[in-house]
Coordinates of C-alpha atoms and ligand atoms in Angstrom, one line a residue:
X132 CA -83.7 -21.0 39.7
X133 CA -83.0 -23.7 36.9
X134 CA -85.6 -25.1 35.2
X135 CA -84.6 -28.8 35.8
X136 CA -81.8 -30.1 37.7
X137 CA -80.3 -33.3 36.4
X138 CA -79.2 -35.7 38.7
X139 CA -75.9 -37.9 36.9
X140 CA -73.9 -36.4 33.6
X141 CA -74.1 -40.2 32.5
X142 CA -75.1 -41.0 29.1
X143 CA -78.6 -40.7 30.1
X144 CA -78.1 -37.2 32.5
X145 CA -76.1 -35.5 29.3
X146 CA -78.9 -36.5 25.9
X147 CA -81.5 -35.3 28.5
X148 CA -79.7 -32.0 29.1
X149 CA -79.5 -31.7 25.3
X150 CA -83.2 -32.2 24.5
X151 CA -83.9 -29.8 27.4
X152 CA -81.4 -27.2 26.4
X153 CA -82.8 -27.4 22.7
X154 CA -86.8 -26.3 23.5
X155 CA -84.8 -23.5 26.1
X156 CA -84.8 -24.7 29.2
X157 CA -82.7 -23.5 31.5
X158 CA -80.9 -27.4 33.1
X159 CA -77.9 -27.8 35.3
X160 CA -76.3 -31.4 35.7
X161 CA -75.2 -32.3 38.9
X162 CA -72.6 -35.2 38.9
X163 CA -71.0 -37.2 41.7
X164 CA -67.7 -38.4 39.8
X165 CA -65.0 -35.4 39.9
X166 CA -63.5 -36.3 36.6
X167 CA -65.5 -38.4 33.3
X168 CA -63.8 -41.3 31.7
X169 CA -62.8 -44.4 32.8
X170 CA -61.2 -47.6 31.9
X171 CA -64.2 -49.6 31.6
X172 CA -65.7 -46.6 29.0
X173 CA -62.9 -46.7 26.9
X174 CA -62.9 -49.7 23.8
X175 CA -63.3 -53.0 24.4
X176 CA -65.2 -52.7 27.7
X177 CA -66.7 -49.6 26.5
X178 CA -68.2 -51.0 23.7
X179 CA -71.8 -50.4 23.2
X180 CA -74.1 -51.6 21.0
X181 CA -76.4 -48.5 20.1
X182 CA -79.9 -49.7 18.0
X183 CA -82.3 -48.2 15.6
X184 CA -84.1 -45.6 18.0
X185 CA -80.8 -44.4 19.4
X186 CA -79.5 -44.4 16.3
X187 CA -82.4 -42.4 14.8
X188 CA -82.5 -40.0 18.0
X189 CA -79.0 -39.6 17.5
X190 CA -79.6 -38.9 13.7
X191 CA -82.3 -36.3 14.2
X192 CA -80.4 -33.9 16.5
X193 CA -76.8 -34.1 14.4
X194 CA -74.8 -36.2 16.9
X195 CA -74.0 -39.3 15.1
X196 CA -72.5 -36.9 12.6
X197 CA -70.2 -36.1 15.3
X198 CA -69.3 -39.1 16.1
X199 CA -66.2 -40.9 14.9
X200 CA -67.8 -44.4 15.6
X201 CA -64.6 -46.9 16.2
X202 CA -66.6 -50.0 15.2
X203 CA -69.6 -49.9 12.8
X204 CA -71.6 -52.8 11.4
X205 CA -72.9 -51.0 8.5
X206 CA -76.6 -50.9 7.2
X207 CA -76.9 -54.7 6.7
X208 CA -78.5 -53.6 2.8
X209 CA -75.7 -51.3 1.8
X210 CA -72.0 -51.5 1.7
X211 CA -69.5 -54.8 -0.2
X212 CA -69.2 -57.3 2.2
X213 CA -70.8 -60.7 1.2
X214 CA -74.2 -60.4 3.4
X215 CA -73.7 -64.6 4.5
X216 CA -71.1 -63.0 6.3
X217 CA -72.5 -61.1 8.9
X218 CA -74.0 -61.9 12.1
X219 CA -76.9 -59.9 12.6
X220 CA -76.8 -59.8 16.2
X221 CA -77.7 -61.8 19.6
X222 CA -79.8 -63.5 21.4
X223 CA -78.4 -65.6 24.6
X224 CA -75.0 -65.7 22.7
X225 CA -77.1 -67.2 19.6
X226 CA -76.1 -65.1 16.4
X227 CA -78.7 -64.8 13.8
X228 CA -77.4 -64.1 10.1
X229 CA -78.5 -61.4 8.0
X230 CA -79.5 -62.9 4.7
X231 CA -82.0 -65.1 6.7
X232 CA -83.5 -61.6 7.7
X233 CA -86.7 -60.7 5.6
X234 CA -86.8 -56.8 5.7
X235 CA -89.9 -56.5 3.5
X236 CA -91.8 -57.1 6.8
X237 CA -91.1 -53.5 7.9
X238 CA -92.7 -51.9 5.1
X239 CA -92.3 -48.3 6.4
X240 CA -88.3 -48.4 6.9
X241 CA -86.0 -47.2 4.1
X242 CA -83.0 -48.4 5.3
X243 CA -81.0 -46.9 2.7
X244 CA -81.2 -43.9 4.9
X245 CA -80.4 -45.0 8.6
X246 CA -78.6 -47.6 10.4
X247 CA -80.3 -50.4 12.1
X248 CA -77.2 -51.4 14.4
X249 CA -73.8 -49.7 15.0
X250 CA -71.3 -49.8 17.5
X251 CA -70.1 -47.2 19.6
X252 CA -67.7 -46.1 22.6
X253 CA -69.3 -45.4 26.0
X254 CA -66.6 -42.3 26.3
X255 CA -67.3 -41.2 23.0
X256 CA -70.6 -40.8 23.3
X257 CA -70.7 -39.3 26.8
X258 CA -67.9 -36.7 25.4
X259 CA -70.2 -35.8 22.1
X260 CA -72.5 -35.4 24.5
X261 CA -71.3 -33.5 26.9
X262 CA -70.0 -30.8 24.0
X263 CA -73.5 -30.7 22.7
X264 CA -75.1 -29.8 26.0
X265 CA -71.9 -27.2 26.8
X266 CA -72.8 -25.6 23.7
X267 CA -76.5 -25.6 24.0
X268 CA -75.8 -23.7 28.0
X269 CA -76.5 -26.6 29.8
X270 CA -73.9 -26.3 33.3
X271 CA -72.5 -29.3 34.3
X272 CA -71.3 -29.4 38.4
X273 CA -68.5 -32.6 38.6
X274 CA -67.8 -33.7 41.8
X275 CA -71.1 -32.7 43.1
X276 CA -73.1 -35.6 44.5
X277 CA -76.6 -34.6 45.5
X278 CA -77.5 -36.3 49.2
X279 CA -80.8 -35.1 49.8
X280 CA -83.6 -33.1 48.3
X281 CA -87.5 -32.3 49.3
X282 CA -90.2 -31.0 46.8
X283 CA -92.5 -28.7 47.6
X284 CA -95.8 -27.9 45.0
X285 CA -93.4 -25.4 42.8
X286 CA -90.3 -26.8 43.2
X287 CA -87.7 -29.1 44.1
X288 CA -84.9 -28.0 46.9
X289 CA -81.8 -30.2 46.2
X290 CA -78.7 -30.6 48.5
X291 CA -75.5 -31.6 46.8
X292 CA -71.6 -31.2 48.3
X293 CA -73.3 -28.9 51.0
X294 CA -74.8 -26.1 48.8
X295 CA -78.5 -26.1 47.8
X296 CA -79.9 -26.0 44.6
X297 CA -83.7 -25.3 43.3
X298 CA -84.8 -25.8 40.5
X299 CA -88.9 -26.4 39.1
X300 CA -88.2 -30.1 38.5
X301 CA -85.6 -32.7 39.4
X302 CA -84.7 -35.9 36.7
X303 CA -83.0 -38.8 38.7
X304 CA -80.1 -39.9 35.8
X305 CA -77.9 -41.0 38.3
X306 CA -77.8 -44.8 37.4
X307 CA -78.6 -48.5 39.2
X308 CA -77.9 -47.6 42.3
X309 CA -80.2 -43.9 42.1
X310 CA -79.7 -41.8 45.4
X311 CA -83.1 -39.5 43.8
X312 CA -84.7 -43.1 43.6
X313 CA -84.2 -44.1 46.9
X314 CA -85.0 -40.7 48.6
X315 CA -88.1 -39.9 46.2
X316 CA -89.3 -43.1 47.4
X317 CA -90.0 -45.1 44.6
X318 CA -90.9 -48.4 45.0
X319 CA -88.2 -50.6 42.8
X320 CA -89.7 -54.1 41.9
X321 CA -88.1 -56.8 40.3
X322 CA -86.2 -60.1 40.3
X323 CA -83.3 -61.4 42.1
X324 CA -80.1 -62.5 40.2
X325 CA -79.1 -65.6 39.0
X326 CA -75.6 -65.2 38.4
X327 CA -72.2 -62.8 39.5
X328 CA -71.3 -61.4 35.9
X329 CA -67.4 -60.3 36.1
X330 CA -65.9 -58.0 33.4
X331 CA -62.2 -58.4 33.9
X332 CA -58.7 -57.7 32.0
X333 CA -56.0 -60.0 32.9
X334 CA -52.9 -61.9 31.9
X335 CA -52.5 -65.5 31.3
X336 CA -49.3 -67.9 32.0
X337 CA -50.4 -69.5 28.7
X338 CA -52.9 -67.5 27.0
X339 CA -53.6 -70.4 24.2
X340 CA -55.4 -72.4 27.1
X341 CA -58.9 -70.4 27.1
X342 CA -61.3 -70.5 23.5
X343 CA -61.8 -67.4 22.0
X344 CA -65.5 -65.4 21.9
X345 CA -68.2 -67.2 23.9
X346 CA -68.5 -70.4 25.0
X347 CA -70.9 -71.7 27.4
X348 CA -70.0 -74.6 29.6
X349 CA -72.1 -77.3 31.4
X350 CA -71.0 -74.6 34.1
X351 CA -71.6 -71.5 33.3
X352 CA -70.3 -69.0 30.3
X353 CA -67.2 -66.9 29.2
X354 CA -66.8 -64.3 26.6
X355 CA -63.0 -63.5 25.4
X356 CA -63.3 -60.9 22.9
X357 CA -59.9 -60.2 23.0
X358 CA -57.0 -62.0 24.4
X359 CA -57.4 -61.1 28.1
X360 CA -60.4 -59.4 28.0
X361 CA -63.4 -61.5 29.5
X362 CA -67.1 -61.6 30.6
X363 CA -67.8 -64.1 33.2
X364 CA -71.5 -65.3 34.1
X365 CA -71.4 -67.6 36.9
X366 CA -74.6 -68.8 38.3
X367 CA -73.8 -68.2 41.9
X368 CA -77.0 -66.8 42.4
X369 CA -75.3 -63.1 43.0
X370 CA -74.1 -64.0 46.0
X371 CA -70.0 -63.0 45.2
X372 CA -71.6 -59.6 43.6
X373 CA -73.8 -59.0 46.6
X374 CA -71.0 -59.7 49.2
X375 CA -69.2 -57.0 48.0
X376 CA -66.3 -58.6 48.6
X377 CA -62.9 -57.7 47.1
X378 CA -62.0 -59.2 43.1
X379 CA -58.4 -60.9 44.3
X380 CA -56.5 -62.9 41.1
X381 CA -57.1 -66.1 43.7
X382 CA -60.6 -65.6 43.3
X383 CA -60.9 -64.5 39.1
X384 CA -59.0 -67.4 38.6
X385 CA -61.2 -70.3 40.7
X386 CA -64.3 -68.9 39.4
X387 CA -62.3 -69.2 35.3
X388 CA -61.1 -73.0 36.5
X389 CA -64.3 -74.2 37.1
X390 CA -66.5 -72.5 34.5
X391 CA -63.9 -73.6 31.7
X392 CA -63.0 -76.9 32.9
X393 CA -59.0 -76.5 32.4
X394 CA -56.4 -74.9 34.7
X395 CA -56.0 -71.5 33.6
X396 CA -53.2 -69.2 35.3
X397 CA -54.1 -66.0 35.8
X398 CA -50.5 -64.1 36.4
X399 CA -52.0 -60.3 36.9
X400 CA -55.4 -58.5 36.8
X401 CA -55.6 -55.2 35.6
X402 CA -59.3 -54.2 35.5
X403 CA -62.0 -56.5 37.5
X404 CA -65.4 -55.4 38.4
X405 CA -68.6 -57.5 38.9
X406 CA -72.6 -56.8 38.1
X407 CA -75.7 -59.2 38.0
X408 CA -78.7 -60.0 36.1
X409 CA -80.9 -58.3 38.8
X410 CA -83.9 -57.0 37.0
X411 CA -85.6 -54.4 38.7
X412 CA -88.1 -51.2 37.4
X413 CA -89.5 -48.7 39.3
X414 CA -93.4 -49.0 39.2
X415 CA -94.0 -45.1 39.1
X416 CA -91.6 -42.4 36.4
X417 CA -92.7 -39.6 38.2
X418 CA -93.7 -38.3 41.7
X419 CA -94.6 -35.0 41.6
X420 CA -91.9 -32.6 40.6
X421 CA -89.4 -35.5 40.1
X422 CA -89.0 -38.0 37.5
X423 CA -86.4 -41.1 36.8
X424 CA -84.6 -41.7 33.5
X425 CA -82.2 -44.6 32.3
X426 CA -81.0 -46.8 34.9
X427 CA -82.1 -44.8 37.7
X428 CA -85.5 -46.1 36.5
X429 CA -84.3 -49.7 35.3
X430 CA -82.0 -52.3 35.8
X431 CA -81.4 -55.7 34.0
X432 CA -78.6 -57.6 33.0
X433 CA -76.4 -56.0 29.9
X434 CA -76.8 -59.2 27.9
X435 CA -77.9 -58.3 24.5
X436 CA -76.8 -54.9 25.3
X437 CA -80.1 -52.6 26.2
X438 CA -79.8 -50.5 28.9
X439 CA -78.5 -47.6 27.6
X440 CA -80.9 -47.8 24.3
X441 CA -83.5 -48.0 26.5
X442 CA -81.9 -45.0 28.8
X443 CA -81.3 -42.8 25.6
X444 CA -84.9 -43.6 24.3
X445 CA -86.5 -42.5 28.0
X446 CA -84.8 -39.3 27.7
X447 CA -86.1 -38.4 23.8
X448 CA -89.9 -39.2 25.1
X449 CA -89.6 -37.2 28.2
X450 CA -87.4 -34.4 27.3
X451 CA -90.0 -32.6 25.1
X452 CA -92.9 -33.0 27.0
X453 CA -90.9 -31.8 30.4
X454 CA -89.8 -29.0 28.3
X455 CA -93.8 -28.3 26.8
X456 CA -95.1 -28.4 30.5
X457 CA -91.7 -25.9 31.7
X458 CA -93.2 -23.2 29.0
X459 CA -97.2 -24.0 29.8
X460 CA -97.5 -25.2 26.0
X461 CA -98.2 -28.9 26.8
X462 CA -101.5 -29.9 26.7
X463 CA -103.5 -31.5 29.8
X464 CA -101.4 -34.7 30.6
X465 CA -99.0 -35.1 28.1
X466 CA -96.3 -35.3 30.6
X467 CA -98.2 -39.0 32.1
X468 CA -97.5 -40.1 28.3
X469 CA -94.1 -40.2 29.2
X470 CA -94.7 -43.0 32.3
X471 CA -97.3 -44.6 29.9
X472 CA -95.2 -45.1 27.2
X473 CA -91.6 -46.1 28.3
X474 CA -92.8 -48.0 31.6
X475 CA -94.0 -50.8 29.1
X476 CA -90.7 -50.7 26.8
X477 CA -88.7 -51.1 29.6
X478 CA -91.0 -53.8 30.7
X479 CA -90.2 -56.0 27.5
X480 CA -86.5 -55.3 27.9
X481 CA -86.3 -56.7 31.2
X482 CA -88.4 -59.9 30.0
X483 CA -85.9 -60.4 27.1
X484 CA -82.8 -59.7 29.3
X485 CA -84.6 -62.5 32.0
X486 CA -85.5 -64.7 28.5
X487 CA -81.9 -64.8 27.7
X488 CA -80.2 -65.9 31.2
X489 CA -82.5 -68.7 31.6
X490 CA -81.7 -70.1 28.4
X491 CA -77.9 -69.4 29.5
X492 CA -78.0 -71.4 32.4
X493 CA -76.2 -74.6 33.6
X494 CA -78.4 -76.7 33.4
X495 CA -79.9 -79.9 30.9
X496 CA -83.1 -78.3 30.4
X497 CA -81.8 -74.9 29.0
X498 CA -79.0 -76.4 27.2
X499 CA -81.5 -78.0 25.3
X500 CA -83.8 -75.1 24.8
X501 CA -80.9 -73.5 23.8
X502 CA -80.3 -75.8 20.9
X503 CA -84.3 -75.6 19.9
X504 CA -83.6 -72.1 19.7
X505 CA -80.7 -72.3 17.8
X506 CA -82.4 -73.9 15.2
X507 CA -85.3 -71.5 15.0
X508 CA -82.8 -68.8 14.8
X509 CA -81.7 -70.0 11.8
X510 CA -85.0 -69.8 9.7
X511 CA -85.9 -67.1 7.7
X512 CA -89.0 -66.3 10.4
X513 CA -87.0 -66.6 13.1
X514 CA -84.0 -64.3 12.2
X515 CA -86.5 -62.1 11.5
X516 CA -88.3 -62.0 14.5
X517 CA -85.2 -61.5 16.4
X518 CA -84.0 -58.7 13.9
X519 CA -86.8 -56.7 14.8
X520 CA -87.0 -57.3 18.6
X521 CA -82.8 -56.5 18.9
X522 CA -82.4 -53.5 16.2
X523 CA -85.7 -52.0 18.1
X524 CA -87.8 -51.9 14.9
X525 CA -90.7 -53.4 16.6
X526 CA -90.1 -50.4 19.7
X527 CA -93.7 -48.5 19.5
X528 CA -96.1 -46.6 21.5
X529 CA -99.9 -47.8 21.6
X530 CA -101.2 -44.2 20.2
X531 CA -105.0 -43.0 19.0
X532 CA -105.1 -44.0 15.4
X533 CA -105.3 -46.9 13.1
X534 CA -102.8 -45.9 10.2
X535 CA -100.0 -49.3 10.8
X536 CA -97.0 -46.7 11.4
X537 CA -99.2 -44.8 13.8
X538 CA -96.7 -45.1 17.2
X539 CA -93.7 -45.9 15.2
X540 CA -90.8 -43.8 14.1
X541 CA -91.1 -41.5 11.1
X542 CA -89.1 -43.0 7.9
X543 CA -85.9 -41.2 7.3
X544 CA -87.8 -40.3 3.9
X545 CA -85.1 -39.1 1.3
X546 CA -86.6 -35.7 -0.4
X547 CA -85.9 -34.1 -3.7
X548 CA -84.2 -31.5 -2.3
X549 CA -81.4 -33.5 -1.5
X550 CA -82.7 -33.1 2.3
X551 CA -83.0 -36.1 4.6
X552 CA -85.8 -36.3 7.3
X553 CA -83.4 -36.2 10.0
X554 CA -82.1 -33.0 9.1
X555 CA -86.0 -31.4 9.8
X556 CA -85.8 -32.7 13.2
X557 CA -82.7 -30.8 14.2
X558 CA -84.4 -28.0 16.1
X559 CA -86.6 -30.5 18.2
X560 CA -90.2 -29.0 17.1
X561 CA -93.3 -31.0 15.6
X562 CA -93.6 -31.6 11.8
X563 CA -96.5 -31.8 9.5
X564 CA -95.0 -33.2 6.7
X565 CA -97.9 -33.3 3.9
X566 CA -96.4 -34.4 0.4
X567 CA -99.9 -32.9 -1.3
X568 CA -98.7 -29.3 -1.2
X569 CA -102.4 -28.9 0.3
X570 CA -103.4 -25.1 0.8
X571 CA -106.1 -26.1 3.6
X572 CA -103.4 -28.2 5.5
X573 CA -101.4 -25.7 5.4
X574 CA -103.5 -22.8 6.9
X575 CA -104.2 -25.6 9.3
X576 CA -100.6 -26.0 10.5
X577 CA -100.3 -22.0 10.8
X578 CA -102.8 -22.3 14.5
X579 CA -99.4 -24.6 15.5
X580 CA -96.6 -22.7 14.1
X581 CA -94.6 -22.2 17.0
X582 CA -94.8 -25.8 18.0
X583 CA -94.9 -27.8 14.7
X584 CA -92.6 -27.2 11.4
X585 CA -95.2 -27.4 8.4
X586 CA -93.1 -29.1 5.7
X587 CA -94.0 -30.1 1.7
X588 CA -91.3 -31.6 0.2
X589 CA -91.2 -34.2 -2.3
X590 CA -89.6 -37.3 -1.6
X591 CA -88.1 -39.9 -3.5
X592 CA -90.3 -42.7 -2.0
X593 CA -93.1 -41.7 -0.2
X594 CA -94.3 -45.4 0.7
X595 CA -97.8 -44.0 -0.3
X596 CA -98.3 -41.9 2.7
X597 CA -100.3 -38.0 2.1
X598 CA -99.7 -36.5 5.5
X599 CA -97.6 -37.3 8.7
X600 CA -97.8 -35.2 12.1
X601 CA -94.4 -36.1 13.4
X602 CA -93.7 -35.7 17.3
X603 CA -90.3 -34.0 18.7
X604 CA -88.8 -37.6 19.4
X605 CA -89.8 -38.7 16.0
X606 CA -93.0 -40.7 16.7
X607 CA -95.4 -40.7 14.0
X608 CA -98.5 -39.4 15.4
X609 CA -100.9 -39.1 12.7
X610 CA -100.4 -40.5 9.7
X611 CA -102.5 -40.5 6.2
X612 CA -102.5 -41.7 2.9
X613 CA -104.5 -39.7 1.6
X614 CA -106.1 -36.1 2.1
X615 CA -106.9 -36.3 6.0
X616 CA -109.8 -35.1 7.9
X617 CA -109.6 -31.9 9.0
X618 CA -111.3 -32.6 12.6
X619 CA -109.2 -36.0 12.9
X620 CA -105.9 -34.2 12.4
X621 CA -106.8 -31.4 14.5
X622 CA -108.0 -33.8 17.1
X623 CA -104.5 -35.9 16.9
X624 CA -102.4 -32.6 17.4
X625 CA -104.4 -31.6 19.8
X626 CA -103.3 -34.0 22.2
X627 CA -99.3 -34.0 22.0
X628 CA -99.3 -29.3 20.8
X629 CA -101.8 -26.9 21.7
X630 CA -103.1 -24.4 19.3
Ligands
LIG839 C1 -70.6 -54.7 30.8 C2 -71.7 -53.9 30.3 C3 -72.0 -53.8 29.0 C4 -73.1 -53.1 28.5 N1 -73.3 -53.1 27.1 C5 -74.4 -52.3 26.7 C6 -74.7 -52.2 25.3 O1 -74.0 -52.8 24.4 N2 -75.8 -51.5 24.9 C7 -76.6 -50.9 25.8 O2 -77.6 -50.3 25.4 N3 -76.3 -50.9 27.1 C8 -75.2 -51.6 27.6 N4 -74.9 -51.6 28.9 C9 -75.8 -50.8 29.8 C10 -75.4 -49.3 29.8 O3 -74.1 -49.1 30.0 C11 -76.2 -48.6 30.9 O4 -77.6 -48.9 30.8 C12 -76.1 -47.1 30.7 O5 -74.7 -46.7 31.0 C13 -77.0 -46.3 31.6 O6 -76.8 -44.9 31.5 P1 -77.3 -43.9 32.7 O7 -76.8 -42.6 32.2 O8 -78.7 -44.2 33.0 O9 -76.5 -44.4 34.0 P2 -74.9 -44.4 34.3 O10 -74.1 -44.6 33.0 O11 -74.7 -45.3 35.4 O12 -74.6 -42.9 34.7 C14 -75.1 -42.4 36.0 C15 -74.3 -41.2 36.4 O13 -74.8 -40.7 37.6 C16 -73.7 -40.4 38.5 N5 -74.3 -40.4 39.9 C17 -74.5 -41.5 40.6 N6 -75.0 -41.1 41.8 C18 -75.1 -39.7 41.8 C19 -75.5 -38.7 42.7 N7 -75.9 -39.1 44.0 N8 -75.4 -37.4 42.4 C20 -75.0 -37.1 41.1 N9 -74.6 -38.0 40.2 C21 -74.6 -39.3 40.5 C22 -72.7 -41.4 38.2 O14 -71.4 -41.0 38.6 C23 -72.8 -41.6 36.7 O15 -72.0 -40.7 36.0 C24 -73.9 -52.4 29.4 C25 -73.6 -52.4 30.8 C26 -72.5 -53.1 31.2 C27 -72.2 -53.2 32.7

């Protein structure tokens, strides 16, 4: 019997079945498509914006290092280029600018050390994933679609291609349209679309006719990143999306006519597929013995590029604590933490995915919120604000404690070894990083040992911190600046280790 059965070796399904595979657990992937990679996961349409928590979760378990990324905007306070020069990122199609950005607001980043927004490959990162999670033991079924499944109190019996499957727990990663979802019976609530998005390649009779990047038209929007290569929104209320009609060249080219105002030609269409700003969430993680992950467990639209950060960040929190409740060492309802704390992150996504198509839309009113919003976009506060809601720097859980970087992400500290943080996370444990050398803290961490690294290293800025207890994923748990209270750090491990 496996430990957990992963439904979907999609992004999601494989960084799951790494963190799993890491604290020893014994996961098999079950995957419906026979074969992985696909034009629309290959570069340009592949493209994926990762941000700061991927980034760091990436960092702490060695994968970015493996990772030849194509594209990379590079830490925005390192590198030559004139910083006037770069956008920062997003919002609705607005681009803020990075020297209007005023870092000194996130006191407890050194972003020397880590990226706050790169690009990346869809394929790349499914195929660093998929090596990582081969190499950790993980078994990965293609061509294996699971149908049905029932759990009883110890485990969950899973059908998929006609052969059955058990395993102690299931995790739905199989994507929007989530067969575990729908058969768990999880309720799914949410908004309706506004508009049929169209990601299409094509050619033009005269390819001079259409602007380049993203223009948005008393009609509706397009995005040409590349000759050819488009994003459409067109405010049709989903209807062409839900219709599931066929994408004809007739039809590619209408919608293009009337959104851009000119009389395009479309002569061929090599790649067309459609998807909508439906924003749904499912209102419970977990039922029993089965949980959801990624977009299994959320849908919005892909405007300002989320879904898979958030995807990537629900399988760090949960892969841990499924693990710690697998080998009886979690403590009493540490695996709810996981519903409690992504449920509202994905929440806030969906609101700023929702934010963003209203302001999009063809009418007056939001192209003139639009241009209020440009404007604040362009002030120092408001770049700022924007910064930290796209990189993910304001991402946080609401923990017990009142130290400010309680429920954030540990700095990537740089140490005097010549050591960064991220390389202590590798093996997926706990850390008590105390920069005191304390004897008493310590003996302390020995009652956790087999859970929690103890680790006294100087570092080269400590931002004034004494002691840390660092979660799996990364999450500062405790945090001190000076010598803590025994009983106060005892009581804050106590509820994510057990003695
Ligand atoms: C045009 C576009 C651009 C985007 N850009 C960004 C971006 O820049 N940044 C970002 O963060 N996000 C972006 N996203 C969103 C991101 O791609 C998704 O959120 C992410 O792929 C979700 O990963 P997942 O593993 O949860 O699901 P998926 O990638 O959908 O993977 C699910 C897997 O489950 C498999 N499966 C389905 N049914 C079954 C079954 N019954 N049994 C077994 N397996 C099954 C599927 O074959 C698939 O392999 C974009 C999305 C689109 C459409």
């Amino acid at each position: 019997m496996y430990d957990v059965i992963i439904a979907g070796a999609g992004p999601v399904g494989l960084f799951l079945g790494c963190e799993l595979a890491l604290a020893n657990c014994k996961v098999l992937i079950l995957e419906k498509a026979d074969r992985p990679g696909s034009i629309l996961k290959k570069l340009p349409f592949g493209m994926r914006g990762l941000t700061a928590p991927s980034i760091e979760a990436l960092n702490y378990r060695g994968l970015l290092q493996e990772m030849k990324i194509p594209l990379q905007v590079k830490n925005p306070f390192a590198g030559n280029t004139p910083i006037q020069q770069r956008p920062g990122g997003h919002f609705a199609g607005i681009q803020f600018h990075l020297n209007q950005v005023d870092t000194s607001q996130w006191k407890y980043r050194l972003p020397i050390t880590t990226d706050f927004n790169l690009m990346s490959e869809m394929e790349e990162l499914e195929s660093t994933f998929t090596r990582k999670a081969l190499s950790l033991g993980v078994t990965i079924l293609r061509g294996t679609p699971i149908t049905s499944f029932e759990q009883t109190t110890d485990e969950v019996i899973i059908l998929a291609n006609n052969e059955t499957f058990t395993a102690k727990w299931l995790v739905g990663c199989d994507g929007s349209r989530s067969v575990v979802r729908k058969i768990g019976g999880f309720e799914f609530a949410g908004t309706e679309p506004e508009f049929t998005g169209y990601t299409v390649k094509v050619a033009f009779e005269d390819p001079s006719i259409l602007k380049m990047g993203r223009v948005l038209t008393p009609t509706g929007m397009y995005f040409q990143h590349q000759p050819g290569y488009l994003g459409i929104q067109d405010y049709d209320g989903g209807a062409f999306h839900n219709a599931g009609t066929p994408i004809t060249r007739e039809h590619i080219q209408a919608v293009l006519r009337r959104i851009s105002n000119t009389n395009v030609t479309i002569t061929n269409v090599e790649v067309a597929t459609t998807w909508t700003d439906r924003a749904r969430q499912a209102t419970q993680y977990r039922k029993g013995r089965v949980l959801l992950a990624g977009d299994a467990a959320h849908i919005h639209s892909p405007l300002g590029g989320q879904g898979l950060n958030l995807g990537l960040g629900d399988a760090m929190n949960v892969g841990w604590k499924l693990a710690a409740t697998i080998h009886g060492t979690a403590p009493a309802g540490l695996l709810d933490t996981y519903e409690l704390e992504r449920h509202p992150t994905g929440q806030q996504i969906l609101d700023w995915s929702r934010a963003q198509v209203s302001i999009m839309r063809p009418t007056a009113a939001a192209h003139a919120l639009n241009a209020i919003l440009r404007d604040i976009m362009n002030t120092r506060d408001g770049a700022t604000y924007f910064a930290g809601r796209i990189w993910g720097l304001q991402t946080h859980y609401q923990l017990n404690g009142d130290h400010p970087l309680t429920g954030y992400s540990v700095p990537n500290f740089n140490f005097e070894d010549g050591t960064l943080m991220s390389a202590h996370m590798e093996a997926g444990k706990g850390i008590l990083l105390n920069f005191a050398a304390n004897t008493s803290l310590q003996k302390f961490a020995q009652q956790f040992e087999h859970q929690v690294k103890y680790l006294t290293i100087p570092a080269n800025d400590q931002l004034g911190l004494h002691t840390l207890l660092i979660r799996p994923d990364g999450i500062v748990a405790f945090a001190c600046d000076e010598m803590p209270i025994i009983e106060a750090l005892e009581q804050a491990t106590l509820q994510w280790f057990t003695a």
